[in-house]
Amino acid sequence: MMKKNINDKVYINYSGGDDLVLIAPASEILSINKDICDELKNYVSDNKDIHISSGVEIFNSKSPIRYAVLQAERYLEASKAKEEKNSFTIFDVTLNNSELDFVIKESEDYKAKLEEGQISRSIVYKIYDCLARALESNNPIYEFMKFIPHLSYSFERNLKGVEKDKLKKLFVRRDVEIESLKKYKVIFEYALLKSRKEK
C-alpha cells in the first residue's frame, strides 16, 4: 500500500487489466512511481520475470488530460521497448526503475541547494541545457564533448568546494557515459521543476 500522504494526492483516471493511469502532483510523481515499483516487487517476491514499465508526462493543470495521457502512452511504449524492460520514461529519457531512488535523492538534493542559494538556477539550467542538446543529437557523447570547456569555465567561475569538485568529476572528463548524461538530464530538469516558484 502506498504511503498515505502520497496516496491522498493521487487520482486514478483509469484502471483496467494491467494498465493504470494516475494523475498526481508533478513534484511527487517519481516518488509515487517508486512506491508502486517497490510494492509490486514485494508482492511478486522479487520475481525477475515480472516487470513494470511506466511513462510519465508533466503537464500544465489547464491542459486537457487526454493530451497528457497520449504523451504518457508514447513514453510508456519507449519504456517497454527497452531490452531489459522494467523502465520509466520522463522528459524524453528512458531509465531503468533501479535508478529511481538515485534520481529522486539527487533531485531533492539539488532542489534544496537551489532553494537555499547554494547553487544558482542559471548554472543548473546551463548544465541541463548542455545535456539536453547533446542527447538530442545523433552522437550524444561527441556533442557533449563540445560543451566541456564551457562547463569547466562556468564551474570554476561560479562554484567552489565540494559542489565544484563533484560537477567537474561528473562532466569535465573524456570518458563520460551516455547513461550518466541521461540520468542527470532528468535530475536537473526535475530539480528545476520542483524548486520553481508558483506565480
mmCIF file of C-alpha atoms in Angstrom:
data_model
loop_
_atom_site.group_PDB
_atom_site.id
_atom_site.type_symbol
_atom_site.label_atom_id
_atom_site.label_comp_id
_atom_site.label_asym_id
_atom_site.label_seq_id
_atom_site.Cartn_x
_atom_site.Cartn_y
_atom_site.Cartn_z
ATOM 1 C CA MET A 1 0.000 0.000 0.000
ATOM 2 C CA MET A 2 1.305 3.461 -0.900
ATOM 3 C CA LYS A 3 2.232 5.878 1.834
ATOM 4 C CA LYS A 4 -0.912 7.667 2.994
ATOM 5 C CA ASN A 5 0.402 11.199 2.476
ATOM 6 C CA ILE A 6 1.205 10.358 -1.157
ATOM 7 C CA ASN A 7 -1.922 8.239 -1.689
ATOM 8 C CA ASP A 8 -4.099 11.245 -0.792
ATOM 9 C CA LYS A 9 -2.620 13.194 -3.718
ATOM 10 C CA VAL A 10 -3.254 10.554 -6.385
ATOM 11 C CA TYR A 11 -6.263 10.471 -8.703
ATOM 12 C CA ILE A 12 -6.869 7.256 -10.646
ATOM 13 C CA ASN A 13 -8.021 8.287 -14.111
ATOM 14 C CA TYR A 14 -8.194 4.753 -15.490
ATOM 15 C CA SER A 15 -7.533 1.243 -14.247
ATOM 16 C CA GLY A 16 -8.112 -1.873 -16.298
ATOM 17 C CA GLY A 17 -6.242 -5.155 -16.688
ATOM 18 C CA ASP A 18 -2.591 -4.354 -16.085
ATOM 19 C CA ASP A 19 -2.916 -0.733 -17.266
ATOM 20 C CA LEU A 20 -3.159 2.202 -14.905
ATOM 21 C CA VAL A 21 -3.359 5.952 -15.479
ATOM 22 C CA LEU A 22 -2.628 8.126 -12.452
ATOM 23 C CA ILE A 23 -2.796 11.894 -12.091
ATOM 24 C CA ALA A 24 -0.690 13.382 -9.299
ATOM 25 C CA PRO A 25 1.377 16.471 -8.446
ATOM 26 C CA ALA A 26 4.468 16.701 -10.634
ATOM 27 C CA SER A 27 6.674 17.156 -7.569
ATOM 28 C CA GLU A 28 5.538 13.771 -6.192
ATOM 29 C CA ILE A 29 5.210 11.660 -9.320
ATOM 30 C CA LEU A 30 8.594 9.916 -9.230
ATOM 31 C CA SER A 31 8.171 9.041 -5.543
ATOM 32 C CA ILE A 32 4.747 7.598 -6.358
ATOM 33 C CA ASN A 33 6.280 5.657 -9.238
ATOM 34 C CA LYS A 34 8.938 4.265 -6.913
ATOM 35 C CA ASP A 35 6.325 3.241 -4.315
ATOM 36 C CA ILE A 36 4.385 1.333 -6.979
ATOM 37 C CA CYS A 37 7.562 -0.402 -8.203
ATOM 38 C CA ASP A 38 8.575 -1.323 -4.644
ATOM 39 C CA GLU A 39 5.123 -2.665 -3.779
ATOM 40 C CA LEU A 40 4.948 -4.791 -6.933
ATOM 41 C CA LYS A 41 8.456 -6.105 -6.292
ATOM 42 C CA ASN A 42 7.424 -7.169 -2.775
ATOM 43 C CA TYR A 43 4.098 -8.604 -3.977
ATOM 44 C CA VAL A 44 5.751 -10.877 -6.551
ATOM 45 C CA SER A 45 8.617 -11.779 -4.189
ATOM 46 C CA ASP A 46 11.162 -10.034 -6.423
ATOM 47 C CA ASN A 47 10.332 -12.279 -9.396
ATOM 48 C CA LYS A 48 12.675 -11.083 -12.179
ATOM 49 C CA ASP A 49 10.228 -12.241 -14.886
ATOM 50 C CA ILE A 50 7.551 -9.754 -13.811
ATOM 51 C CA HIS A 51 8.202 -6.205 -14.995
ATOM 52 C CA ILE A 52 6.607 -2.813 -14.640
ATOM 53 C CA SER A 53 7.009 -0.062 -17.207
ATOM 54 C CA SER A 54 5.781 3.500 -16.998
ATOM 55 C CA GLY A 55 5.550 6.725 -18.947
ATOM 56 C CA VAL A 56 5.456 9.996 -17.031
ATOM 57 C CA GLU A 57 4.228 13.200 -18.635
ATOM 58 C CA ILE A 58 4.464 16.526 -16.780
ATOM 59 C CA PHE A 59 1.685 18.825 -17.979
ATOM 60 C CA ASN A 60 0.050 22.125 -17.143
ATOM 61 C CA SER A 61 -3.054 21.777 -14.976
ATOM 62 C CA LYS A 62 -5.010 23.837 -17.556
ATOM 63 C CA SER A 63 -4.138 21.456 -20.409
ATOM 64 C CA PRO A 64 -6.607 18.731 -21.488
ATOM 65 C CA ILE A 65 -5.813 15.479 -19.704
ATOM 66 C CA ARG A 66 -6.269 13.461 -22.901
ATOM 67 C CA TYR A 67 -3.177 15.098 -24.438
ATOM 68 C CA ALA A 68 -1.091 14.283 -21.382
ATOM 69 C CA VAL A 69 -2.323 10.673 -21.469
ATOM 70 C CA LEU A 70 -1.372 10.355 -25.149
ATOM 71 C CA GLN A 71 2.161 11.592 -24.427
ATOM 72 C CA ALA A 72 2.410 9.324 -21.369
ATOM 73 C CA GLU A 73 1.407 6.400 -23.602
ATOM 74 C CA ARG A 74 4.190 7.287 -26.066
ATOM 75 C CA TYR A 75 6.624 7.374 -23.161
ATOM 76 C CA LEU A 76 5.265 4.036 -21.939
ATOM 77 C CA GLU A 77 5.992 2.482 -25.336
ATOM 78 C CA ALA A 78 9.572 3.798 -25.103
ATOM 79 C CA SER A 79 9.905 2.125 -21.690
ATOM 80 C CA LYS A 80 8.526 -1.167 -22.991
ATOM 81 C CA ALA A 81 10.929 -1.048 -25.943
ATOM 82 C CA LYS A 82 13.964 -1.252 -23.633
ATOM 83 C CA GLU A 83 15.573 -4.675 -23.849
ATOM 84 C CA GLU A 84 15.824 -5.082 -20.071
ATOM 85 C CA LYS A 85 12.275 -3.709 -19.583
ATOM 86 C CA ASN A 86 11.415 -2.583 -16.031
ATOM 87 C CA SER A 87 11.877 1.057 -17.037
ATOM 88 C CA PHE A 88 10.325 4.505 -16.781
ATOM 89 C CA THR A 89 10.391 7.367 -19.278
ATOM 90 C CA ILE A 90 10.176 11.041 -18.357
ATOM 91 C CA PHE A 91 11.385 14.201 -20.147
ATOM 92 C CA ASP A 92 12.147 12.108 -23.286
ATOM 93 C CA VAL A 93 14.625 9.952 -21.319
ATOM 94 C CA THR A 94 14.204 6.255 -20.507
ATOM 95 C CA LEU A 95 15.902 4.831 -17.414
ATOM 96 C CA ASN A 96 15.706 1.559 -15.524
ATOM 97 C CA ASN A 97 13.463 1.523 -12.454
ATOM 98 C CA SER A 98 16.536 0.678 -10.373
ATOM 99 C CA GLU A 99 17.651 4.299 -10.971
ATOM 100 C CA LEU A 100 14.507 5.806 -9.408
ATOM 101 C CA ASP A 101 15.910 6.044 -5.893
ATOM 102 C CA PHE A 102 19.109 7.752 -7.078
ATOM 103 C CA VAL A 103 17.241 10.172 -9.369
ATOM 104 C CA ILE A 104 14.812 11.139 -6.599
ATOM 105 C CA LYS A 105 17.550 11.666 -3.995
ATOM 106 C CA GLU A 106 19.771 13.694 -6.333
ATOM 107 C CA SER A 107 16.803 15.792 -7.474
ATOM 108 C CA GLU A 108 15.862 16.522 -3.866
ATOM 109 C CA ASP A 109 19.460 17.402 -3.076
ATOM 110 C CA TYR A 110 19.668 19.918 -5.927
ATOM 111 C CA LYS A 111 16.199 21.263 -5.134
ATOM 112 C CA ALA A 112 17.376 22.026 -1.573
ATOM 113 C CA LYS A 113 20.605 23.617 -2.838
ATOM 114 C CA LEU A 114 18.635 25.797 -5.254
ATOM 115 C CA GLU A 115 16.192 26.901 -2.569
ATOM 116 C CA GLU A 116 18.972 27.622 -0.070
ATOM 117 C CA GLY A 117 21.028 29.555 -2.631
ATOM 118 C CA GLN A 118 23.962 27.123 -2.510
ATOM 119 C CA ILE A 119 23.835 26.865 -6.293
ATOM 120 C CA SER A 120 22.182 29.186 -8.797
ATOM 121 C CA ARG A 121 19.345 28.271 -11.140
ATOM 122 C CA SER A 122 21.399 29.658 -14.025
ATOM 123 C CA ILE A 123 24.272 27.183 -13.519
ATOM 124 C CA VAL A 124 21.882 24.228 -13.065
ATOM 125 C CA TYR A 125 19.973 25.280 -16.174
ATOM 126 C CA LYS A 126 23.250 25.665 -18.092
ATOM 127 C CA ILE A 127 24.260 22.084 -17.279
ATOM 128 C CA TYR A 128 20.760 20.820 -18.084
ATOM 129 C CA ASP A 129 20.752 22.670 -21.421
ATOM 130 C CA CYS A 130 24.106 21.133 -22.422
ATOM 131 C CA LEU A 131 22.841 17.663 -21.520
ATOM 132 C CA ALA A 132 19.541 18.156 -23.380
ATOM 133 C CA ARG A 133 21.236 19.471 -26.525
ATOM 134 C CA ALA A 134 23.762 16.632 -26.506
ATOM 135 C CA LEU A 135 21.062 13.973 -26.088
ATOM 136 C CA GLU A 136 19.051 15.417 -28.976
ATOM 137 C CA SER A 137 21.956 14.780 -31.375
ATOM 138 C CA ASN A 138 22.792 11.589 -33.263
ATOM 139 C CA ASN A 139 26.085 11.287 -31.380
ATOM 140 C CA PRO A 140 25.423 12.499 -27.806
ATOM 141 C CA ILE A 141 28.919 11.844 -26.414
ATOM 142 C CA TYR A 142 30.657 13.659 -29.277
ATOM 143 C CA GLU A 143 28.195 16.548 -28.992
ATOM 144 C CA PHE A 144 28.639 16.772 -25.223
ATOM 145 C CA MET A 145 32.425 16.995 -25.608
ATOM 146 C CA LYS A 146 31.907 20.378 -27.295
ATOM 147 C CA PHE A 147 30.342 21.726 -24.095
ATOM 148 C CA ILE A 148 33.019 20.535 -21.670
ATOM 149 C CA PRO A 149 35.300 23.616 -21.912
ATOM 150 C CA HIS A 150 32.289 25.899 -21.427
ATOM 151 C CA LEU A 151 31.082 23.912 -18.407
ATOM 152 C CA SER A 152 34.577 23.762 -16.907
ATOM 153 C CA TYR A 153 34.879 27.545 -17.131
ATOM 154 C CA SER A 154 31.413 28.003 -15.587
ATOM 155 C CA PHE A 155 32.231 25.672 -12.698
ATOM 156 C CA GLU A 156 35.491 27.471 -11.955
ATOM 157 C CA ARG A 157 33.832 30.875 -12.105
ATOM 158 C CA ASN A 158 30.573 30.152 -10.278
ATOM 159 C CA LEU A 159 31.165 27.256 -7.888
ATOM 160 C CA LYS A 160 33.502 26.307 -5.088
ATOM 161 C CA GLY A 161 34.288 23.484 -2.714
ATOM 162 C CA VAL A 162 32.556 20.124 -2.805
ATOM 163 C CA GLU A 163 29.929 21.091 -5.380
ATOM 164 C CA LYS A 164 32.515 22.275 -7.903
ATOM 165 C CA ASP A 165 34.579 19.100 -7.393
ATOM 166 C CA LYS A 166 31.502 16.887 -7.777
ATOM 167 C CA LEU A 167 30.293 18.509 -11.006
ATOM 168 C CA LYS A 168 33.773 18.569 -12.524
ATOM 169 C CA LYS A 169 34.200 14.889 -11.727
ATOM 170 C CA LEU A 170 30.843 14.152 -13.382
ATOM 171 C CA PHE A 171 31.067 16.273 -16.512
ATOM 172 C CA VAL A 172 34.627 17.520 -17.142
ATOM 173 C CA ARG A 173 36.013 14.209 -18.354
ATOM 174 C CA ARG A 174 36.722 12.338 -21.580
ATOM 175 C CA ASP A 175 35.052 9.087 -20.563
ATOM 176 C CA VAL A 176 31.595 10.458 -19.771
ATOM 177 C CA GLU A 177 28.880 7.832 -20.334
ATOM 178 C CA ILE A 178 25.591 8.355 -22.116
ATOM 179 C CA GLU A 179 23.614 6.797 -19.238
ATOM 180 C CA SER A 180 25.092 9.381 -16.880
ATOM 181 C CA LEU A 181 24.070 12.185 -19.251
ATOM 182 C CA LYS A 182 20.511 10.806 -19.352
ATOM 183 C CA LYS A 183 20.267 10.447 -15.581
ATOM 184 C CA TYR A 184 21.478 13.944 -14.876
ATOM 185 C CA LYS A 185 19.270 15.493 -17.551
ATOM 186 C CA VAL A 186 16.289 14.069 -15.640
ATOM 187 C CA ILE A 187 17.765 15.021 -12.251
ATOM 188 C CA PHE A 188 18.404 18.656 -13.168
ATOM 189 C CA GLU A 189 15.135 19.120 -15.059
ATOM 190 C CA TYR A 190 13.177 17.622 -12.152
ATOM 191 C CA ALA A 191 15.062 19.714 -9.573
ATOM 192 C CA LEU A 192 14.361 22.888 -11.571
ATOM 193 C CA LEU A 193 10.682 21.939 -11.798
ATOM 194 C CA LYS A 194 10.347 21.085 -8.098
ATOM 195 C CA SER A 195 12.059 24.296 -6.984
ATOM 196 C CA ARG A 196 10.137 26.593 -9.326
ATOM 197 C CA LYS A 197 8.207 29.344 -7.587
ATOM 198 C CA GLU A 198 4.490 29.324 -8.317
ATOM 199 C CA LYS A 199 3.050 32.547 -9.752
#
